[in-house]
PDB file of C-alpha atoms in Angstrom:
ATOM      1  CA  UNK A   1       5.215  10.333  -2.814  1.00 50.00           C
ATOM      2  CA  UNK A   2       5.534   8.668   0.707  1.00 51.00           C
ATOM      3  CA  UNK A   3       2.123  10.186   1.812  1.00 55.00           C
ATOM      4  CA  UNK A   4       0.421   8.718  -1.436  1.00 58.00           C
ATOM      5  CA  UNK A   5       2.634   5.324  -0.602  1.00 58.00           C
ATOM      6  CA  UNK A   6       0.737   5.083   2.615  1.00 57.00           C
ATOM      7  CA  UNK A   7      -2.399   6.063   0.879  1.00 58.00           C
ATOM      8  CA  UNK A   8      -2.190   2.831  -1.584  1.00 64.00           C
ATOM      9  CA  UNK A   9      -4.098  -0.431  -1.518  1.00 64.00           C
ATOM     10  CA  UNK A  10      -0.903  -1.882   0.133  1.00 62.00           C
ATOM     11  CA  UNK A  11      -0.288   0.449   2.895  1.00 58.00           C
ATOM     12  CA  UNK A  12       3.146  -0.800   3.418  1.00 60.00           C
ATOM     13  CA  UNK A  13       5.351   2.107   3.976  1.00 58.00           C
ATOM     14  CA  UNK A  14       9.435   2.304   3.562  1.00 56.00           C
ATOM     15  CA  UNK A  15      11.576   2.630   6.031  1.00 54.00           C
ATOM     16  CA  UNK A  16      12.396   6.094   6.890  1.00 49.00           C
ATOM     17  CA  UNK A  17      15.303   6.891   5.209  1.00 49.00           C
ATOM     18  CA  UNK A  18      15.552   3.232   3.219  1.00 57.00           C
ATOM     19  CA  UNK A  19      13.852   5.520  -0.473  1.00 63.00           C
ATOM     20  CA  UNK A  20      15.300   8.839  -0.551  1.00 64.00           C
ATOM     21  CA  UNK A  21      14.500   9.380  -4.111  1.00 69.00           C
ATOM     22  CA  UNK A  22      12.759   8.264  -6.971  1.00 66.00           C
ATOM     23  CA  UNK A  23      15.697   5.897  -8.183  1.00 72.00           C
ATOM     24  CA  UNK A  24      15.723   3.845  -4.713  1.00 72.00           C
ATOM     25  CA  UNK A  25      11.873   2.893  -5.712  1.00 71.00           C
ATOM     26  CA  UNK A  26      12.712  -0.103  -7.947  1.00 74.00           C
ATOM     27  CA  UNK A  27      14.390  -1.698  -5.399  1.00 76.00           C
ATOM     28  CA  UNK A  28      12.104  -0.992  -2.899  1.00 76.00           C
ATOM     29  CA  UNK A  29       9.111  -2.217  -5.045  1.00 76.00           C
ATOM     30  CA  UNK A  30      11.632  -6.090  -6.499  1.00 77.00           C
ATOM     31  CA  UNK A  31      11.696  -6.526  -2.342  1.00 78.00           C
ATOM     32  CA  UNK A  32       8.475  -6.266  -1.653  1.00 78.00           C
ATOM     33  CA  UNK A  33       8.052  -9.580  -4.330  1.00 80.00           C
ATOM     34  CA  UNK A  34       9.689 -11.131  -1.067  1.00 80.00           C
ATOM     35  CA  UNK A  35       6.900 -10.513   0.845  1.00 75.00           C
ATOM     36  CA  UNK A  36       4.049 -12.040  -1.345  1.00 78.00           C
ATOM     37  CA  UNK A  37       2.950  -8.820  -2.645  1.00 78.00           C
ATOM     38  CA  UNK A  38       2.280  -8.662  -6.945  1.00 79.00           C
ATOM     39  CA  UNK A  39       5.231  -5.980  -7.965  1.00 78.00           C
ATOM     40  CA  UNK A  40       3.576  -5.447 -11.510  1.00 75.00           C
ATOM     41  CA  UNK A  41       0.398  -4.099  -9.498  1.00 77.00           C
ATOM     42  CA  UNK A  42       2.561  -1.666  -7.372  1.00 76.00           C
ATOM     43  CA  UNK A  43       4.437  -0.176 -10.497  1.00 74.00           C
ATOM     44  CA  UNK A  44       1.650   0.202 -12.305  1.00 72.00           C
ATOM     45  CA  UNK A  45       0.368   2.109  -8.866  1.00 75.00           C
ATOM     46  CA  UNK A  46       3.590   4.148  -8.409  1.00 72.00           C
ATOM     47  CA  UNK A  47       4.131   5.103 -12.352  1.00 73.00           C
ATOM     48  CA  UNK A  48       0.529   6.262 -12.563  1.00 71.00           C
ATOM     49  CA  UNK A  49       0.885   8.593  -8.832  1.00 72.00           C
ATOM     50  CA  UNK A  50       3.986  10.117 -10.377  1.00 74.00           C
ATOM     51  CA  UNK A  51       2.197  10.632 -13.237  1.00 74.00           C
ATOM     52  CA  UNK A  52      -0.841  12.613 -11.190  1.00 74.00           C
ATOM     53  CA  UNK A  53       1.641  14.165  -9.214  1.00 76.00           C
ATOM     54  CA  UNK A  54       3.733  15.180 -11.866  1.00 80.00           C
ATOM     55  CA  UNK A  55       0.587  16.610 -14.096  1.00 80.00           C
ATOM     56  CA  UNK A  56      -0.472  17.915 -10.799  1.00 80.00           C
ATOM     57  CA  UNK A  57       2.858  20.095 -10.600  1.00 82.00           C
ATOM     58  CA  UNK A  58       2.576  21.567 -13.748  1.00 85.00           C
ATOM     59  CA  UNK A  59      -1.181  22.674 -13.053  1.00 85.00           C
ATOM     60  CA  UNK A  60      -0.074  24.312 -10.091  1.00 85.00           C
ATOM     61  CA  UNK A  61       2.845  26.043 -12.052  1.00 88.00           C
ATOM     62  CA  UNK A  62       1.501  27.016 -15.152  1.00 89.00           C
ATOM     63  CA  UNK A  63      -2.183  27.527 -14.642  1.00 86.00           C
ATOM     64  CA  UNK A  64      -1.783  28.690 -10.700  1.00 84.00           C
ATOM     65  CA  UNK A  65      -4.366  26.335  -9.781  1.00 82.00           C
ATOM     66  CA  UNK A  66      -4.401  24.966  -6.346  1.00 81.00           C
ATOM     67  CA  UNK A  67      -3.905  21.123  -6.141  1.00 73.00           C
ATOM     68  CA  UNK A  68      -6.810  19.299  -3.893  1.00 71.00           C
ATOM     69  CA  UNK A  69      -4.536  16.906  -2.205  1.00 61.00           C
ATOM     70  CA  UNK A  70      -7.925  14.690  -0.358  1.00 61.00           C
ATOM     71  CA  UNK A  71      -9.379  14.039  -4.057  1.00 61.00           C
ATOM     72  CA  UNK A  72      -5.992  12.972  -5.097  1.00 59.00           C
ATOM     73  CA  UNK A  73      -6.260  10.709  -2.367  1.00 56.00           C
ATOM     74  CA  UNK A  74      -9.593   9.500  -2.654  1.00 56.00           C
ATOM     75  CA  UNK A  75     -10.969   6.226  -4.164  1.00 53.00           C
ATOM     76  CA  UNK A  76     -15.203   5.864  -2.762  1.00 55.00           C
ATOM     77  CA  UNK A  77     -15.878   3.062  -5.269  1.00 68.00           C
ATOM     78  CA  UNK A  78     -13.840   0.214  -3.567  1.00 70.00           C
ATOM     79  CA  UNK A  79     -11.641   0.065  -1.081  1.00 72.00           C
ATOM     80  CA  UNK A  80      -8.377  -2.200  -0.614  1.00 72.00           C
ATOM     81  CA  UNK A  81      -8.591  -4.604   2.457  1.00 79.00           C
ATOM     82  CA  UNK A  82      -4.765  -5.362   3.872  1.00 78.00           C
ATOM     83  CA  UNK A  83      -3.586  -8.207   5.899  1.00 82.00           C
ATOM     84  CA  UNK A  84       0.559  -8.333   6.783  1.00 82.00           C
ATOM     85  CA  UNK A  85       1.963 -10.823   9.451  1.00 85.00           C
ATOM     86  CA  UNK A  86       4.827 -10.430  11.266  1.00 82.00           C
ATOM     87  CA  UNK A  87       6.890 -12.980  13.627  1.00 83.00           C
ATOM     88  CA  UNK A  88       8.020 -12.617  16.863  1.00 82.00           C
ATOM     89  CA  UNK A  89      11.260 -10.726  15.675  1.00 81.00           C
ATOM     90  CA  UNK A  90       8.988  -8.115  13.649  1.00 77.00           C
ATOM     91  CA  UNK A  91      10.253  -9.644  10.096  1.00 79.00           C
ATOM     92  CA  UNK A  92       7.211  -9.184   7.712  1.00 79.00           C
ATOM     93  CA  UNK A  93       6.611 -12.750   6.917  1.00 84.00           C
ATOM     94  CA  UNK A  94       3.302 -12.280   4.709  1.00 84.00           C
ATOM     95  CA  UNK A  95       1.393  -9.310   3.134  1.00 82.00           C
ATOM     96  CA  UNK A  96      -2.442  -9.915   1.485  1.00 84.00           C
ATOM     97  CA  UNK A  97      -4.600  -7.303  -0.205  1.00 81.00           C
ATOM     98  CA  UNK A  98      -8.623  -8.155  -1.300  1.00 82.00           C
ATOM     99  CA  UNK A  99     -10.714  -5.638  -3.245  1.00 80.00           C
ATOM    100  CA  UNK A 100     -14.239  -4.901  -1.481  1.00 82.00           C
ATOM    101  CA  UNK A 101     -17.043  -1.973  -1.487  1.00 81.00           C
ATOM    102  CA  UNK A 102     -17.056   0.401   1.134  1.00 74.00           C
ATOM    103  CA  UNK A 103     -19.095  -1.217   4.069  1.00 76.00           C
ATOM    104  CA  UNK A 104     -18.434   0.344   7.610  1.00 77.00           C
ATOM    105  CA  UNK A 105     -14.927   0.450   9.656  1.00 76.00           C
ATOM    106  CA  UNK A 106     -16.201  -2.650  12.005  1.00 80.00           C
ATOM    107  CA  UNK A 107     -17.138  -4.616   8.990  1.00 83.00           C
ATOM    108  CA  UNK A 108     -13.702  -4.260   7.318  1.00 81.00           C
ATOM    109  CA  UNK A 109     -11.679  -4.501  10.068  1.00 83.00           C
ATOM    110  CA  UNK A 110     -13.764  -8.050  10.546  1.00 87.00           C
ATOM    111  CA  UNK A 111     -12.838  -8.933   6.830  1.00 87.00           C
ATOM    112  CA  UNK A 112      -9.052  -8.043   7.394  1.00 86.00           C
ATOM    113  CA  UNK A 113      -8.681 -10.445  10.195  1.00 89.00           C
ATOM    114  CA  UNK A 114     -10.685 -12.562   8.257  1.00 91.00           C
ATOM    115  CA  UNK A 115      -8.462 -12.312   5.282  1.00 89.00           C
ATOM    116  CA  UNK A 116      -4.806 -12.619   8.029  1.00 89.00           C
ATOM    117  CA  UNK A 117      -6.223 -15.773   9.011  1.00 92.00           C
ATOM    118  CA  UNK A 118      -7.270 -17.310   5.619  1.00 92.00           C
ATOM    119  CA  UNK A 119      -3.619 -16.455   4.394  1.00 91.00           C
ATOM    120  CA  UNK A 120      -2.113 -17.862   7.672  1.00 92.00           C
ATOM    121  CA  UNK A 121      -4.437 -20.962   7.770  1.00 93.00           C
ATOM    122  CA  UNK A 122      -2.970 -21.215   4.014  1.00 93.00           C
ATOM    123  CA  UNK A 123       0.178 -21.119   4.680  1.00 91.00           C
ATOM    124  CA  UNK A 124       0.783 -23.080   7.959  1.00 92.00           C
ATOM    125  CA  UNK A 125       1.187 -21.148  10.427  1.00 90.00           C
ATOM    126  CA  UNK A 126       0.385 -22.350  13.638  1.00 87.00           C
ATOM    127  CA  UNK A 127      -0.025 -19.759  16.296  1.00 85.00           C
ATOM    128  CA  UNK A 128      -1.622 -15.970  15.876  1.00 82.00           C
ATOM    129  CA  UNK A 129      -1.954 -12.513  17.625  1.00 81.00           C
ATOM    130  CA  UNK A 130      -4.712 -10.640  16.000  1.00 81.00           C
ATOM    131  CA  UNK A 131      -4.077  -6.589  16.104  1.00 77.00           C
ATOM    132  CA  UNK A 132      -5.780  -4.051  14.254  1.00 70.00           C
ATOM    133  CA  UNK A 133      -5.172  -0.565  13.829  1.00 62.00           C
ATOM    134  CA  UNK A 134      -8.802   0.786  15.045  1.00 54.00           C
TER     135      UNK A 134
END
C-alpha cells in the first residue's frame, strides 16, 4: 500500500513506522485535513487501491495470473501536479495538488513552482526557497 501511497496524486508519504496497518490509515488520512489536503478525495483514493489490490490478490491466487504492478501504477491521461511547503523547522505548513495533461518533466516542474507560489502568495507568506525534486 505504501508504494501505491507514494504513487498517488498527493505524493505525501507516512512516516516510516507512523501506519503499520490498515487500521492506522484513518488517522493518518483526518491529519492530513491539517495540512490543506481534501480527505474525502484521499479515501476515495485509498478504498479504491485496496480494492485493486485486494481483486489483484485473488487473481494471483485463484487464477495464477501474474499481477503487472507498472499498469497498476499507471495513469497517461492526466497527471497530478503537487506543491507542499515546509518552514524552517521542516513542519509541513501547506500541501496543493492541480490536475494537468502530460506535457514534459521541465514544463511540470515549471507549473509546480508555479502552483507553491500561487498557494504561498495566497496565503501570506512572505519569504520562499524553491526546491524541486528533478
Amino acid at each position: 500500500m505504501k508504494t501505491i501511497w507514494i504513487a498517488s496524486p498527493w505524493t505525501l508519504s507516512p512516516l516510516r513506522g507512523s501506519v503499520n496497518s490498515y487500521v492506522e490509515w484513518p488517522r493518518f488520512i483526518r491529519h492530513l485535513k491539517e495540512l490543506g489536503v481534501n480527505c474525502n478525495e484521499v479515501l476515495l483514493f485509498v478504498s479504491i487501491a485496496m480494492d485493486h489490490i485486494w481483486l489483484t490478490r485473488n487473481a494471483a491466487i485463484h487464477y495464477h495470473s501474474v499481477p503487472d504492478v507498472n499498469s497498476c501504477l499507471r495513469r497517461s491521461d492526466e497527471l497530478m501536479l503537487v506543491a507542499m511547503a515546509r518552514n524552517h523547522e521542516g513542519v509541513i505548513l501547506f500541501a496543493v495538488t492541480s490536475k494537468t495533461t502530460p506535457k514534459s518533466p521541465l514544463v511540470e516542474e515549471t507549473y509546480s513552482t508555479i502552483l507553491a507560489l500561487t498557494e504561498a502568495a495566497k496565503r501570506k507568506i512572505p519569504y520562499y526557497i524553491i526546491d524541486g525534486d528533478s
